């Protein structure tokens, strides 16, 4: 990973919008949680149990760089031509911790992040972590993160101790984000225990597949539960080209209408808009981990040029040559600048 190319300048700034960090204390905490076997999450114990100690170059690179919000990260951003990184606490963040500890750890992580942004205000912006397992406290921390620390949105790492946020007990988080006019980045976590077993059997639980199933399911549950009828201005960001959901917009609309009409599910009632309407009006998309022109162009065509943003997913996927490949996409100059810069500035309210 050290012999990466130097990416050439472009006629736009490049803003990467799904970039991970982790205070070293959080990795220590994960280690103790895993050793004590206190977290009943198969995916967390499997994934972090591996990443904390594995000796592969990729695992070492990730461990060595998650905790750096200084010179090494900036050097990698320079090499890859990234002008600005929107940083978020890495998955699963504090969502595996007991509620009280998660709440206080989220505040510490947000302070740590805000300090880094203050040191490098032209290079870093950040999303506020919170512990939705205490949703009222989470809403307060989101408000503090945005209003006092200047953070630009909220990071949620999918399920909350096996529960999905379509449960109304979590809705204070949505209420806070909507009221503050900041987006929620719904980022993957390892799938819930109910989902993960057949994936683990074949090594498909992680970023290769399971993350998208878990997170796409979570996003669909929010839509079908009517979260966006209750919070019509709420904006949710999905990475990984929308966790593949946009590719089945037609079927989602058709089968949602058919299912509602059939009356089969008490949990699936009529909505004010079509599923695809929510996906076009309440969701934003990044290409994190998917440096692939056909998928990005498909999203621009079906969702809209103003809702698709660039992300690298550093340090999990540090490939400067991907930036060069995306610079070369066969799309117009306005659409390309929207992808790399303008949409992120608007969505996260970044100074120009
Ligand atoms: Mn990520």
Coordinates of C-alpha atoms and ligand atoms in Angstrom, one line a residue:
X1 CA 0.0 0.0 0.0
X2 CA 3.0 2.3 0.2
X3 CA 3.7 2.4 -3.5
X4 CA 0.5 4.2 -4.4
X5 CA 0.3 6.6 -7.3
X6 CA 0.1 10.4 -6.9
X7 CA -3.3 11.5 -8.1
X8 CA -3.2 14.6 -10.4
X9 CA -5.2 17.7 -9.6
X10 CA -8.7 18.1 -11.0
X11 CA -10.9 21.1 -11.9
X12 CA -12.9 20.4 -8.7
X13 CA -12.2 19.7 -5.1
X14 CA -12.5 16.1 -4.0
X15 CA -14.5 15.6 -0.9
X16 CA -14.6 12.0 0.5
X17 CA -17.7 11.5 2.6
X18 CA -17.4 8.1 4.3
X19 CA -14.1 8.1 6.0
X20 CA -13.6 6.2 9.2
X21 CA -11.7 6.9 12.4
X22 CA -11.5 5.4 15.8
X23 CA -9.9 6.7 19.0
X24 CA -7.3 4.1 20.2
X25 CA -9.3 3.8 23.4
X26 CA -12.2 2.4 21.5
X27 CA -10.1 -0.5 20.0
X28 CA -8.9 -1.2 23.6
X29 CA -12.5 -1.2 24.7
X30 CA -13.5 -3.6 21.9
X31 CA -10.7 -5.9 22.9
X32 CA -11.9 -6.1 26.5
X33 CA -15.5 -6.6 25.4
X34 CA -14.5 -9.5 23.2
X35 CA -12.3 -11.1 25.8
X36 CA -15.0 -10.8 28.5
X37 CA -17.6 -12.2 26.0
X38 CA -20.1 -9.6 27.2
X39 CA -21.4 -8.6 23.7
X40 CA -23.9 -11.2 22.4
X41 CA -23.3 -10.2 18.8
X42 CA -21.9 -12.9 16.6
X43 CA -20.7 -10.4 13.9
X44 CA -19.0 -8.0 16.3
X45 CA -17.1 -10.8 18.0
X46 CA -16.1 -12.4 14.8
X47 CA -15.1 -9.3 12.9
X48 CA -13.3 -7.3 15.5
X49 CA -12.0 -10.4 17.2
X50 CA -10.1 -11.0 13.9
X51 CA -9.2 -7.4 12.9
X52 CA -7.7 -6.5 16.3
X53 CA -5.0 -9.2 16.1
X54 CA -4.7 -10.4 12.4
X55 CA -1.3 -9.9 10.9
X56 CA -2.2 -9.4 7.2
X57 CA -1.0 -6.1 5.6
X58 CA -4.6 -4.9 5.1
X59 CA -5.5 -5.5 8.8
X60 CA -2.4 -3.8 10.0
X61 CA -3.0 -0.9 7.7
X62 CA -6.5 -0.4 9.0
X63 CA -5.4 -0.7 12.7
X64 CA -2.5 1.6 12.2
X65 CA -4.6 4.4 10.5
X66 CA -8.0 4.4 12.1
X67 CA -6.6 6.2 15.1
X68 CA -4.7 8.9 13.1
X69 CA -6.3 12.2 12.5
X70 CA -3.0 13.9 11.8
X71 CA -0.1 13.8 9.4
X72 CA -0.3 10.2 8.1
X73 CA -3.9 10.6 7.1
X74 CA -3.3 14.0 5.6
X75 CA -0.4 12.5 3.6
X76 CA -2.6 9.8 2.2
X77 CA -5.3 12.3 1.4
X78 CA -2.7 14.4 -0.4
X79 CA -1.4 11.4 -2.3
X80 CA -4.9 10.4 -3.4
X81 CA -5.9 14.0 -4.2
X82 CA -8.5 14.2 -1.5
X83 CA -9.0 17.8 -0.4
X84 CA -11.4 17.1 2.4
X85 CA -12.6 14.1 4.4
X86 CA -16.0 13.8 6.2
X87 CA -15.0 11.6 9.2
X88 CA -17.2 9.2 11.1
X89 CA -16.6 6.9 14.1
X90 CA -15.9 3.4 12.7
X91 CA -18.5 0.7 12.8
X92 CA -20.1 -0.4 15.1
X93 CA -19.0 2.7 17.1
X94 CA -20.5 2.8 20.6
X95 CA -23.6 0.8 19.5
X96 CA -22.3 -2.4 21.2
X97 CA -21.7 -0.7 24.5
X98 CA -24.1 -0.5 27.5
X99 CA -26.3 2.6 27.1
X100 CA -24.6 4.7 29.7
X101 CA -21.1 3.9 28.6
X102 CA -22.1 4.3 24.9
X103 CA -23.5 7.8 25.6
X104 CA -20.3 9.0 27.4
X105 CA -18.0 7.3 24.9
X106 CA -19.8 9.0 22.0
X107 CA -19.3 12.4 23.6
X108 CA -15.6 11.7 24.1
X109 CA -15.3 10.5 20.4
X110 CA -17.1 13.7 19.2
X111 CA -14.8 15.9 21.3
X112 CA -11.8 14.1 19.9
X113 CA -13.2 14.5 16.3
X114 CA -14.0 18.2 16.8
X115 CA -10.4 18.8 18.0
X116 CA -9.1 17.3 14.9
X117 CA -11.5 19.3 12.7
X118 CA -10.4 22.5 14.6
X119 CA -6.7 21.6 13.8
X120 CA -7.4 21.1 10.1
X121 CA -10.6 22.9 9.3
X122 CA -9.9 22.9 5.6
X123 CA -9.2 19.2 5.4
X124 CA -11.6 17.5 7.9
X125 CA -15.3 17.7 8.7
X126 CA -17.1 15.2 11.0
X127 CA -20.3 13.4 11.8
X128 CA -21.6 13.1 15.4
X129 CA -21.6 9.7 17.0
X130 CA -24.4 8.8 19.4
X131 CA -25.7 5.8 21.4
X132 CA -29.3 5.2 20.1
X133 CA -29.7 2.5 22.8
X134 CA -30.6 5.6 24.9
X135 CA -32.4 7.5 22.2
X136 CA -33.2 10.6 24.4
X137 CA -29.5 11.0 25.4
X138 CA -28.5 10.3 21.7
X139 CA -30.7 13.2 20.6
X140 CA -29.1 15.5 23.1
X141 CA -25.6 14.4 22.0
X142 CA -26.5 15.0 18.4
X143 CA -27.7 18.5 19.3
X144 CA -24.4 19.2 21.2
X145 CA -22.4 17.7 18.4
X146 CA -24.0 19.9 15.7
X147 CA -24.6 23.1 17.7
X148 CA -21.6 23.2 20.0
X149 CA -19.0 21.2 18.2
X150 CA -19.9 22.1 14.6
X151 CA -20.3 18.5 13.4
X152 CA -22.2 18.1 10.1
X153 CA -24.4 15.1 10.5
X154 CA -24.9 11.9 12.4
X155 CA -23.3 8.5 12.0
X156 CA -25.5 5.4 12.8
X157 CA -23.8 2.0 12.3
X158 CA -27.0 0.1 11.4
X159 CA -28.7 -2.1 14.0
X160 CA -28.7 -1.2 17.7
X161 CA -27.9 -4.3 19.7
X162 CA -29.9 -6.4 17.3
X163 CA -32.8 -3.9 16.9
X164 CA -33.7 -1.8 14.0
X165 CA -34.5 1.9 14.3
X166 CA -38.0 1.6 12.8
X167 CA -39.0 0.9 16.4
X168 CA -40.5 4.2 17.6
X169 CA -38.4 4.1 20.7
X170 CA -35.4 5.2 18.5
X171 CA -37.3 8.0 16.8
X172 CA -36.0 10.9 19.0
X173 CA -32.8 10.4 16.9
X174 CA -34.7 11.1 13.7
X175 CA -36.5 14.0 15.3
X176 CA -33.2 15.6 16.3
X177 CA -31.6 15.2 12.9
X178 CA -34.6 16.6 11.1
X179 CA -34.9 19.5 13.5
X180 CA -31.2 20.4 13.2
X181 CA -31.4 19.9 9.4
X182 CA -28.4 17.5 9.3
X183 CA -28.3 14.1 7.5
X184 CA -27.9 10.7 9.1
X185 CA -25.3 8.5 7.5
X186 CA -26.7 5.0 7.9
X187 CA -23.5 3.0 7.7
X188 CA -23.2 -0.8 7.7
X189 CA -22.5 -3.0 10.7
X190 CA -22.1 -6.8 10.8
X191 CA -25.5 -8.4 10.2
X192 CA -27.7 -9.2 13.2
X193 CA -27.5 -12.6 14.7
X194 CA -30.8 -13.5 13.0
X195 CA -29.2 -12.8 9.6
X196 CA -25.5 -13.7 9.9
X197 CA -25.1 -17.4 10.3
X198 CA -25.5 -18.6 6.6
X199 CA -23.3 -15.7 5.6
X200 CA -20.5 -16.5 8.1
X201 CA -20.5 -20.1 6.9
X202 CA -19.1 -18.9 3.5
X203 CA -17.3 -15.8 4.5
X204 CA -20.0 -13.5 3.1
X205 CA -21.0 -11.6 6.3
X206 CA -18.7 -8.6 5.8
X207 CA -18.2 -5.8 3.3
X208 CA -18.4 -8.3 0.4
X209 CA -22.2 -8.8 0.9
X210 CA -23.5 -9.0 4.5
X211 CA -23.0 -5.3 5.2
X212 CA -25.2 -4.3 2.3
X213 CA -27.9 -6.9 3.2
X214 CA -28.0 -5.6 6.8
X215 CA -28.0 -1.9 5.9
X216 CA -30.3 -2.2 2.9
X217 CA -32.8 -4.1 5.1
X218 CA -32.5 -1.4 7.8
X219 CA -33.1 1.4 5.2
X220 CA -36.2 -0.4 3.8
X221 CA -37.5 -1.1 7.3
X222 CA -37.4 2.7 7.9
X223 CA -39.3 3.4 4.7
X224 CA -41.9 0.8 5.1
X225 CA -42.5 1.7 8.8
X226 CA -43.4 5.2 7.8
X227 CA -40.4 7.0 9.3
X228 CA -40.3 9.5 6.4
X229 CA -44.1 10.1 6.6
X230 CA -43.5 11.2 10.2
X231 CA -40.2 13.0 9.4
X232 CA -40.6 14.1 5.8
X233 CA -37.5 16.4 5.8
X234 CA -35.2 13.7 7.2
X235 CA -32.2 12.9 4.9
X236 CA -30.4 9.6 5.2
X237 CA -27.1 8.8 3.4
X238 CA -26.4 5.3 2.2
X239 CA -23.0 4.2 1.1
X240 CA -21.9 1.5 -1.3
X241 CA -24.1 2.8 -4.1
X242 CA -27.2 2.7 -1.9
X243 CA -26.4 -0.8 -0.6
X244 CA -27.6 -2.0 -4.0
X245 CA -31.2 -0.9 -3.4
X246 CA -31.5 1.5 -6.3
X247 CA -31.1 -1.3 -8.8
X248 CA -34.5 -2.8 -7.8
X249 CA -36.5 0.5 -7.4
X250 CA -39.1 -0.8 -9.9
X251 CA -39.7 -4.0 -8.0
X252 CA -39.7 -2.3 -4.6
X253 CA -42.5 -0.1 -5.8
X254 CA -44.5 -2.8 -7.6
X255 CA -44.2 -5.4 -4.7
X256 CA -44.8 -2.9 -2.0
X257 CA -48.1 -1.8 -3.6
X258 CA -49.0 -5.4 -4.2
X259 CA -48.2 -6.4 -0.6
X260 CA -50.2 -3.5 0.9
X261 CA -53.1 -4.3 -1.4
X262 CA -53.1 -8.0 -0.4
X263 CA -53.4 -7.2 3.3
X264 CA -51.0 -10.0 4.2
X265 CA -48.9 -8.0 6.7
X266 CA -50.2 -6.1 9.6
X267 CA -46.7 -4.4 9.8
X268 CA -46.9 -3.1 6.2
X269 CA -49.5 -0.4 5.7
X270 CA -50.0 2.2 3.0
X271 CA -47.5 5.0 2.7
X272 CA -47.9 8.6 1.5
X273 CA -45.5 8.1 -1.3
X274 CA -44.0 5.3 -3.4
X275 CA -40.9 3.5 -2.0
X276 CA -38.9 5.0 -4.9
X277 CA -40.1 8.5 -4.0
X278 CA -38.6 8.2 -0.5
X279 CA -35.4 6.8 -2.1
X280 CA -35.2 9.8 -4.4
X281 CA -36.3 12.5 -1.9
X282 CA -35.1 11.3 1.5
X283 CA -31.9 9.4 0.7
X284 CA -28.5 10.5 -0.6
X285 CA -25.9 8.1 -1.9
X286 CA -22.2 7.6 -1.9
X287 CA -20.1 5.2 -4.0
X288 CA -17.9 4.2 -1.0
X289 CA -16.0 1.0 -1.8
X290 CA -17.5 0.9 -5.3
X291 CA -15.2 2.8 -7.7
X292 CA -17.2 1.6 -10.7
X293 CA -18.4 4.0 -13.3
X294 CA -21.5 2.0 -14.5
X295 CA -23.0 1.8 -11.0
X296 CA -22.3 5.5 -10.3
X297 CA -23.9 6.6 -13.6
X298 CA -26.9 4.3 -12.9
X299 CA -27.5 6.1 -9.6
X300 CA -27.1 9.5 -11.3
X301 CA -29.6 8.6 -13.9
X302 CA -32.2 6.9 -11.7
X303 CA -31.9 8.9 -8.4
X304 CA -30.4 12.2 -9.7
X305 CA -27.1 13.9 -10.2
X306 CA -27.6 16.0 -7.1
X307 CA -27.8 13.0 -4.7
X308 CA -24.8 10.9 -5.5
X309 CA -21.5 11.7 -3.7
X310 CA -18.0 10.5 -3.7
X311 CA -16.5 8.5 -0.8
X312 CA -13.3 6.5 -0.5
X313 CA -13.9 4.4 2.8
X314 CA -10.5 5.1 4.1
X315 CA -8.7 3.3 5.7
X316 CA -10.6 0.2 4.7
X317 CA -10.1 0.9 1.0
X318 CA -7.2 3.1 0.3
X319 CA -6.6 3.0 -3.5
X320 CA -5.6 6.3 -5.0
X321 CA -5.8 4.8 -8.5
X322 CA -9.6 4.5 -7.9
X323 CA -9.7 8.3 -7.7
X324 CA -7.9 8.6 -11.0
X325 CA -10.4 6.1 -12.5
X326 CA -13.4 8.1 -11.3
X327 CA -11.8 11.4 -12.6
X328 CA -12.0 9.7 -16.0
X329 CA -15.7 8.9 -15.9
X330 CA -17.5 9.7 -19.1
X331 CA -19.9 12.1 -17.5
X332 CA -20.3 15.9 -18.0
X333 CA -18.2 18.4 -16.1
X334 CA -21.1 19.7 -14.0
X335 CA -22.2 16.1 -13.0
X336 CA -18.6 15.2 -12.1
X337 CA -18.1 18.3 -10.0
X338 CA -21.5 17.6 -8.3
X339 CA -20.3 14.0 -7.5
X340 CA -16.9 15.0 -6.1
X341 CA -17.6 18.4 -4.5
X342 CA -20.9 20.3 -4.8
X343 CA -23.3 17.7 -3.4
X344 CA -21.1 17.1 -0.3
X345 CA -20.8 20.9 0.3
X346 CA -24.6 21.3 0.2
X347 CA -25.5 18.1 2.1
X348 CA -22.9 18.6 4.9
X349 CA -22.9 22.4 4.8
X350 CA -19.2 22.7 4.1
X351 CA -17.7 26.1 3.5
X352 CA -16.6 26.6 -0.1
Ligands
LIG1 MN1 -17.3 2.6 5.7

